[in-house]
mmCIF file of C-alpha atoms in Angstrom:
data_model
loop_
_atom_site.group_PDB
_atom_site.id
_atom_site.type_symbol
_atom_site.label_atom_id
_atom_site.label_comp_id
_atom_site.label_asym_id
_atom_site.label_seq_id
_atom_site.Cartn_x
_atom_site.Cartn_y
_atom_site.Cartn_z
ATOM 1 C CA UNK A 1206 0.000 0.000 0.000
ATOM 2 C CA UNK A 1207 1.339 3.740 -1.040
ATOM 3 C CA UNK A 1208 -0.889 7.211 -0.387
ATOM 4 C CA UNK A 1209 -2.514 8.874 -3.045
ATOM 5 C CA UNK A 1210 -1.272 11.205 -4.179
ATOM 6 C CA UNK A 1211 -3.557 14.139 -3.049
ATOM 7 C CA UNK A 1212 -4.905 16.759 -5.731
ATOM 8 C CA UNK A 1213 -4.004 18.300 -8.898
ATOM 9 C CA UNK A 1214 -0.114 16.995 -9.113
ATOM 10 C CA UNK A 1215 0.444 20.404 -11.748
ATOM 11 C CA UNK A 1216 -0.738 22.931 -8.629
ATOM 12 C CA UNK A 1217 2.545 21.330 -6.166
ATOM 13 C CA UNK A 1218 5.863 22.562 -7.268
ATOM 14 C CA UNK A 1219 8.378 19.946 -8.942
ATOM 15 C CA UNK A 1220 10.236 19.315 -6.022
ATOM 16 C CA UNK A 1221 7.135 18.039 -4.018
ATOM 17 C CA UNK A 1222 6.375 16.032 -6.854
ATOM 18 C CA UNK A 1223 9.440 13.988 -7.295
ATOM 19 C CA UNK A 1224 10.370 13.660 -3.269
ATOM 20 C CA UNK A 1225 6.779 12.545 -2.387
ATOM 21 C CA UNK A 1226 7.301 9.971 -5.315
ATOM 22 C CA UNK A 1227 10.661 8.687 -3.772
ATOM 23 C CA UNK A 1228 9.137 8.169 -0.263
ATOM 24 C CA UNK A 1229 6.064 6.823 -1.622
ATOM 25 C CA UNK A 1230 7.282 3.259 -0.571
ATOM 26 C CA UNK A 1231 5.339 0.907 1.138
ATOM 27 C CA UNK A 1232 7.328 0.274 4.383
ATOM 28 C CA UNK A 1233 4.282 -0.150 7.041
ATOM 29 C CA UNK A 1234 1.148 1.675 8.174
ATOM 30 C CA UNK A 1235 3.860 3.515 10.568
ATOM 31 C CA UNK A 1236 5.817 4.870 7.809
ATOM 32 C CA UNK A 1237 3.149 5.834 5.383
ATOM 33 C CA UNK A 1238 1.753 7.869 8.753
ATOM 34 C CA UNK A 1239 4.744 9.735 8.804
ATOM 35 C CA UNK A 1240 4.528 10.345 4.945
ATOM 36 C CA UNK A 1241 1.510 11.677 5.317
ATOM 37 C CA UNK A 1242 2.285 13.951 8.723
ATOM 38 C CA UNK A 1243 5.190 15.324 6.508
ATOM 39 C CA UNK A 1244 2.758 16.209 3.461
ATOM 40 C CA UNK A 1245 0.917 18.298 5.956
ATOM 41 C CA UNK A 1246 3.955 19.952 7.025
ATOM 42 C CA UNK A 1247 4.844 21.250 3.644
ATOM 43 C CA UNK A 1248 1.610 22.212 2.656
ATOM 44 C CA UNK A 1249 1.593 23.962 5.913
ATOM 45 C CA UNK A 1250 4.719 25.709 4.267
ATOM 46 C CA UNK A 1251 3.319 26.580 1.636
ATOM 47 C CA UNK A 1252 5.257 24.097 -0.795
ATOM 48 C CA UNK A 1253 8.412 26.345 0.057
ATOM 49 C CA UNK A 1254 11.647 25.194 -0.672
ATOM 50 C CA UNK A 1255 14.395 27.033 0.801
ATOM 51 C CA UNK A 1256 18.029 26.217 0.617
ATOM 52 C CA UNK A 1257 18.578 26.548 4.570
ATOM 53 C CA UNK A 1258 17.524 23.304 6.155
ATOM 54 C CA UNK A 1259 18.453 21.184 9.151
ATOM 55 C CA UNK A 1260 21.768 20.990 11.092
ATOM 56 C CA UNK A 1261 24.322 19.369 8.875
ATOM 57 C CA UNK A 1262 26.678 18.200 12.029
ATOM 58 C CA UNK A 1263 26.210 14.938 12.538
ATOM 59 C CA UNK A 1264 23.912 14.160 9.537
ATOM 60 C CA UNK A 1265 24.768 10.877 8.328
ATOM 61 C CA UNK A 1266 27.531 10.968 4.989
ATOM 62 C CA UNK A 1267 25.479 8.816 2.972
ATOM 63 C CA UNK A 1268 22.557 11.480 2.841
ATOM 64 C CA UNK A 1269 25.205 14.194 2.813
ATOM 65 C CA UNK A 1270 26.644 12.710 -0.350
ATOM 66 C CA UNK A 1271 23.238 11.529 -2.284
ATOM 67 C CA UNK A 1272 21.675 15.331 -1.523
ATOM 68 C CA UNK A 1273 24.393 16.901 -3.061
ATOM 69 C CA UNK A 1274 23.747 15.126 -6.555
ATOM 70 C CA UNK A 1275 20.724 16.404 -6.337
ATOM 71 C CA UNK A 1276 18.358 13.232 -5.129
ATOM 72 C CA UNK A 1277 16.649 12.845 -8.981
ATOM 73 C CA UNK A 1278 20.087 12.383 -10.284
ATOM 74 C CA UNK A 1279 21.588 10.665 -7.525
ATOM 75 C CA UNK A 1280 22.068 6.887 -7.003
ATOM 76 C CA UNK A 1281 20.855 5.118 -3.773
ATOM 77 C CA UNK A 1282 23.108 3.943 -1.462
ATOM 78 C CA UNK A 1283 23.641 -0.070 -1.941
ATOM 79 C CA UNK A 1284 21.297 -0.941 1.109
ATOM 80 C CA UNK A 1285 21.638 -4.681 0.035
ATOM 81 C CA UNK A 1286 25.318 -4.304 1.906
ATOM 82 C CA UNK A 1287 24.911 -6.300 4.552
ATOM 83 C CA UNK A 1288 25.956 -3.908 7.314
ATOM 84 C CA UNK A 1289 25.063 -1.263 5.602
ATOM 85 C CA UNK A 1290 21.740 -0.629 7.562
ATOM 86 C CA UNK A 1291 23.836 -1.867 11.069
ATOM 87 C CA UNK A 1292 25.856 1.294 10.651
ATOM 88 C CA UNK A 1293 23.541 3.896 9.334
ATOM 89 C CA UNK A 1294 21.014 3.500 11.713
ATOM 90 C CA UNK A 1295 23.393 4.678 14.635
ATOM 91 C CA UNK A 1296 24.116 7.405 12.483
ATOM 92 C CA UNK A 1297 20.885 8.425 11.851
ATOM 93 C CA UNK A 1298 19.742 8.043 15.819
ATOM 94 C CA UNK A 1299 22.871 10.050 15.995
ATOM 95 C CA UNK A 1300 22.141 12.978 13.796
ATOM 96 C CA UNK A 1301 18.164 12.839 15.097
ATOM 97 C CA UNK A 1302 19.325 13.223 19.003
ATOM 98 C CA UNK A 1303 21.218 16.411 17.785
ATOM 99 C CA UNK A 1304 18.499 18.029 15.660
ATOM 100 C CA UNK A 1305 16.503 17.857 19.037
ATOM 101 C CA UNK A 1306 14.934 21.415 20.221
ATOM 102 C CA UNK A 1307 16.841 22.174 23.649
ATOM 103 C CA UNK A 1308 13.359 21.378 26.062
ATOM 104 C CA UNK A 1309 14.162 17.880 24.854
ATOM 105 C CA UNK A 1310 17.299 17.319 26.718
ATOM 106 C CA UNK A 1311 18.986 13.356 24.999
ATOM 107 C CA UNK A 1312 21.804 13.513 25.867
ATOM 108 C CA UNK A 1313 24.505 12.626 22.904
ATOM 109 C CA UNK A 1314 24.880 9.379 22.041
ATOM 110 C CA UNK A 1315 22.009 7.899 23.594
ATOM 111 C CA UNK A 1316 18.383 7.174 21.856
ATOM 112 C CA UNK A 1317 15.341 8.973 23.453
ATOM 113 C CA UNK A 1318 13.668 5.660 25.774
ATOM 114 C CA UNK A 1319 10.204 6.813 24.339
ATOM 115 C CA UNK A 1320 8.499 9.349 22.245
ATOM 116 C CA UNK A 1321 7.744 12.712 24.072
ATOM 117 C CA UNK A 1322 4.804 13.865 25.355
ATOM 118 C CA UNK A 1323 4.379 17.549 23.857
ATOM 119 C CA UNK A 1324 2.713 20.306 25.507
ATOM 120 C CA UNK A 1325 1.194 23.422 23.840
ATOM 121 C CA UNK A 1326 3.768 25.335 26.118
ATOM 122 C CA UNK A 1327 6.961 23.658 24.101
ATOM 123 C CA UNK A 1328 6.975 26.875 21.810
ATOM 124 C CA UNK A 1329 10.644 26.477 20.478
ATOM 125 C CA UNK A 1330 10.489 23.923 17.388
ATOM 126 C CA UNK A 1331 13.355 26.146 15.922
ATOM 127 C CA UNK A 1332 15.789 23.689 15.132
ATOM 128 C CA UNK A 1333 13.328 21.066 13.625
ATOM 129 C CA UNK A 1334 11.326 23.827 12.287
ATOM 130 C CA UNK A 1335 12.744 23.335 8.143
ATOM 131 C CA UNK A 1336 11.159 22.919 4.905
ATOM 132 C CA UNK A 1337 11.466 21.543 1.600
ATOM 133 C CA UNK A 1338 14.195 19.174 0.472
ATOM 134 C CA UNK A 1339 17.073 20.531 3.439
ATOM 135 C CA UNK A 1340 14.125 20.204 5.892
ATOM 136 C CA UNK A 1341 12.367 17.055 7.425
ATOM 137 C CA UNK A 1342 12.580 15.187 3.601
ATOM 138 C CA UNK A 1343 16.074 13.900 4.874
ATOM 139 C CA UNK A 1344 15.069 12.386 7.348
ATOM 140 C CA UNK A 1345 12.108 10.616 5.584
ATOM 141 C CA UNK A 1346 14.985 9.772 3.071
ATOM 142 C CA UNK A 1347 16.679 7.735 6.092
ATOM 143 C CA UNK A 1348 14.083 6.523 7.495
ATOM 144 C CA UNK A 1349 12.879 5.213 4.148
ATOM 145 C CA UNK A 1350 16.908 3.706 3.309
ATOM 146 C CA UNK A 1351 16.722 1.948 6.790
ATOM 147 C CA UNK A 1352 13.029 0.376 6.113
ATOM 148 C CA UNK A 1353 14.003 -0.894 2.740
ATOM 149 C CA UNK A 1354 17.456 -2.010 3.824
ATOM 150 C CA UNK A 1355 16.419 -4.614 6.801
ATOM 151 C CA UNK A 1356 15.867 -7.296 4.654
ATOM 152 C CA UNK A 1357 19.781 -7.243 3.464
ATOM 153 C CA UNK A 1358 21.275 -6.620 7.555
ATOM 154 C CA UNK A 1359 22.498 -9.745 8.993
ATOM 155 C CA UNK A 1360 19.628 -12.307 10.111
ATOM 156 C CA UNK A 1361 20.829 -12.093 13.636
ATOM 157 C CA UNK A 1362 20.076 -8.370 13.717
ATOM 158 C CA UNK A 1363 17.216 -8.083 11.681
ATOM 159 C CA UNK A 1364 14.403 -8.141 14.462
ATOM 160 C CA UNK A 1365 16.410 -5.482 16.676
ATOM 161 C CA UNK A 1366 17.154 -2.931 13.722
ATOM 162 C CA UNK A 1367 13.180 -3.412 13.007
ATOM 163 C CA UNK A 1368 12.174 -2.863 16.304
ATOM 164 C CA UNK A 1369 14.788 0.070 16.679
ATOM 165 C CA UNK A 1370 13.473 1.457 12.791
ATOM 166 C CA UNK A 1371 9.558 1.076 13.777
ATOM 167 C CA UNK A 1372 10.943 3.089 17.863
ATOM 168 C CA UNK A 1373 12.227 5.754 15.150
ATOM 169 C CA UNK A 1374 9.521 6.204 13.187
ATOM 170 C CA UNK A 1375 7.126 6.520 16.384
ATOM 171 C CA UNK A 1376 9.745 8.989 17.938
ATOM 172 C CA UNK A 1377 9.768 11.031 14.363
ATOM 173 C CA UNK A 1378 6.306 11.049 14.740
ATOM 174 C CA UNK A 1379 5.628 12.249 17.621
ATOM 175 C CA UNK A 1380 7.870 15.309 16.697
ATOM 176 C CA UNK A 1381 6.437 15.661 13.479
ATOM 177 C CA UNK A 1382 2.579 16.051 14.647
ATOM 178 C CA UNK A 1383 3.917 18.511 17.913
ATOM 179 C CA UNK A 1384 5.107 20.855 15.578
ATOM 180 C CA UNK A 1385 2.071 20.500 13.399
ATOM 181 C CA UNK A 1386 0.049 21.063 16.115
ATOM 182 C CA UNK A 1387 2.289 24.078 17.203
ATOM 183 C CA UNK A 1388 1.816 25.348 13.566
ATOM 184 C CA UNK A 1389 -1.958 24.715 14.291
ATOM 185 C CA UNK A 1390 -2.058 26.832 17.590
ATOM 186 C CA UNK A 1391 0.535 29.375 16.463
ATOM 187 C CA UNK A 1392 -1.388 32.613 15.778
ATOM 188 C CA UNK A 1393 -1.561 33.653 12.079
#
């Protein structure tokens, strides 16, 4: 199963068009949530598409390097390596922990235990606050490269680096739909 894609394709800029095609992948009801939390966000956005985005310390090389060739040109990384996905997933845990707004509090190195509980008083979404292709796309990008890649890890790891993938997504998630629901409450 893949979403819909959602009205007239000509009234969304090009850039919508071909990144909502590449995460259109059918990795899980949890995933295609998240697809569809971060169509909200960019519509909330206004489709815009600026070149400032998210931190780049910490932001795993392999994104770094396929964003640079401009995704539509750019290959994927081999995910059928089979520690390919073993590796990247610390270093996307890594680079999510540091995009965290300060109220947060992970320390480095360490994966949040459980997604947070937002309150309407959290008011500083600054640092996840990003649109467009340098924004929250990346990280739909990994989290898409990490889905797809689990059936390549090593059988012995599999069922952890789902179960760590699927605690991603929720934790994602739960960011995701605080700051749309900041965006919501935020006066006009």
């Amino acid at each position: 199963t893949v979403l819909p894609y959602s009205g007239n394709a000509s009234a969304h800029p090009l850039w919508f068009q071909q990144a909502f095609t590449y995460l259109n992948v059918d990795l899980g009801e949890q995933y295609l949530s998240l697809l569809s939390s971060w169509i909200d966000k960019e519509r909330i956005g206004a489709y815009e598409n600026p070149k400032t985005g998210l931190e780049k310390k910490n932001r795993p090389a392999t994104l770094s390097e396929w964003q640079k060739k401009r995704f539509v040109k750019s290959k994927d990384p081999n995910i059928s390596d089979d520690n390919f996905i073993v590796s990247f997933s610390g270093e996307v845990w890594c680079w999510w922990v540091s995009l965290q707004p300060v109220w947060r509090a992970i320390a480095p190195g360490t994966k949040p235990s459980h997604p947070p509980v937002i309150k309407t008083s959290m008011t500083n979404w600054k640092s996840l606050d990003k649109k467009g292709l340098n924004g929250w796309f990346g990280i739909l990008v990994c989290l898409k490269w990490w889905g797809m890649g689990l059936e390549h890890c090593p059988v012995e790891k599999r069922e952890e680096l789902k179960e760590d993938w699927l605690r991603a997504i929720d934790d994602v998630s739960a960011m995701l739909n605080g700051l749309l629901t900041y965006y919501r409450a935020s006066p006009k």
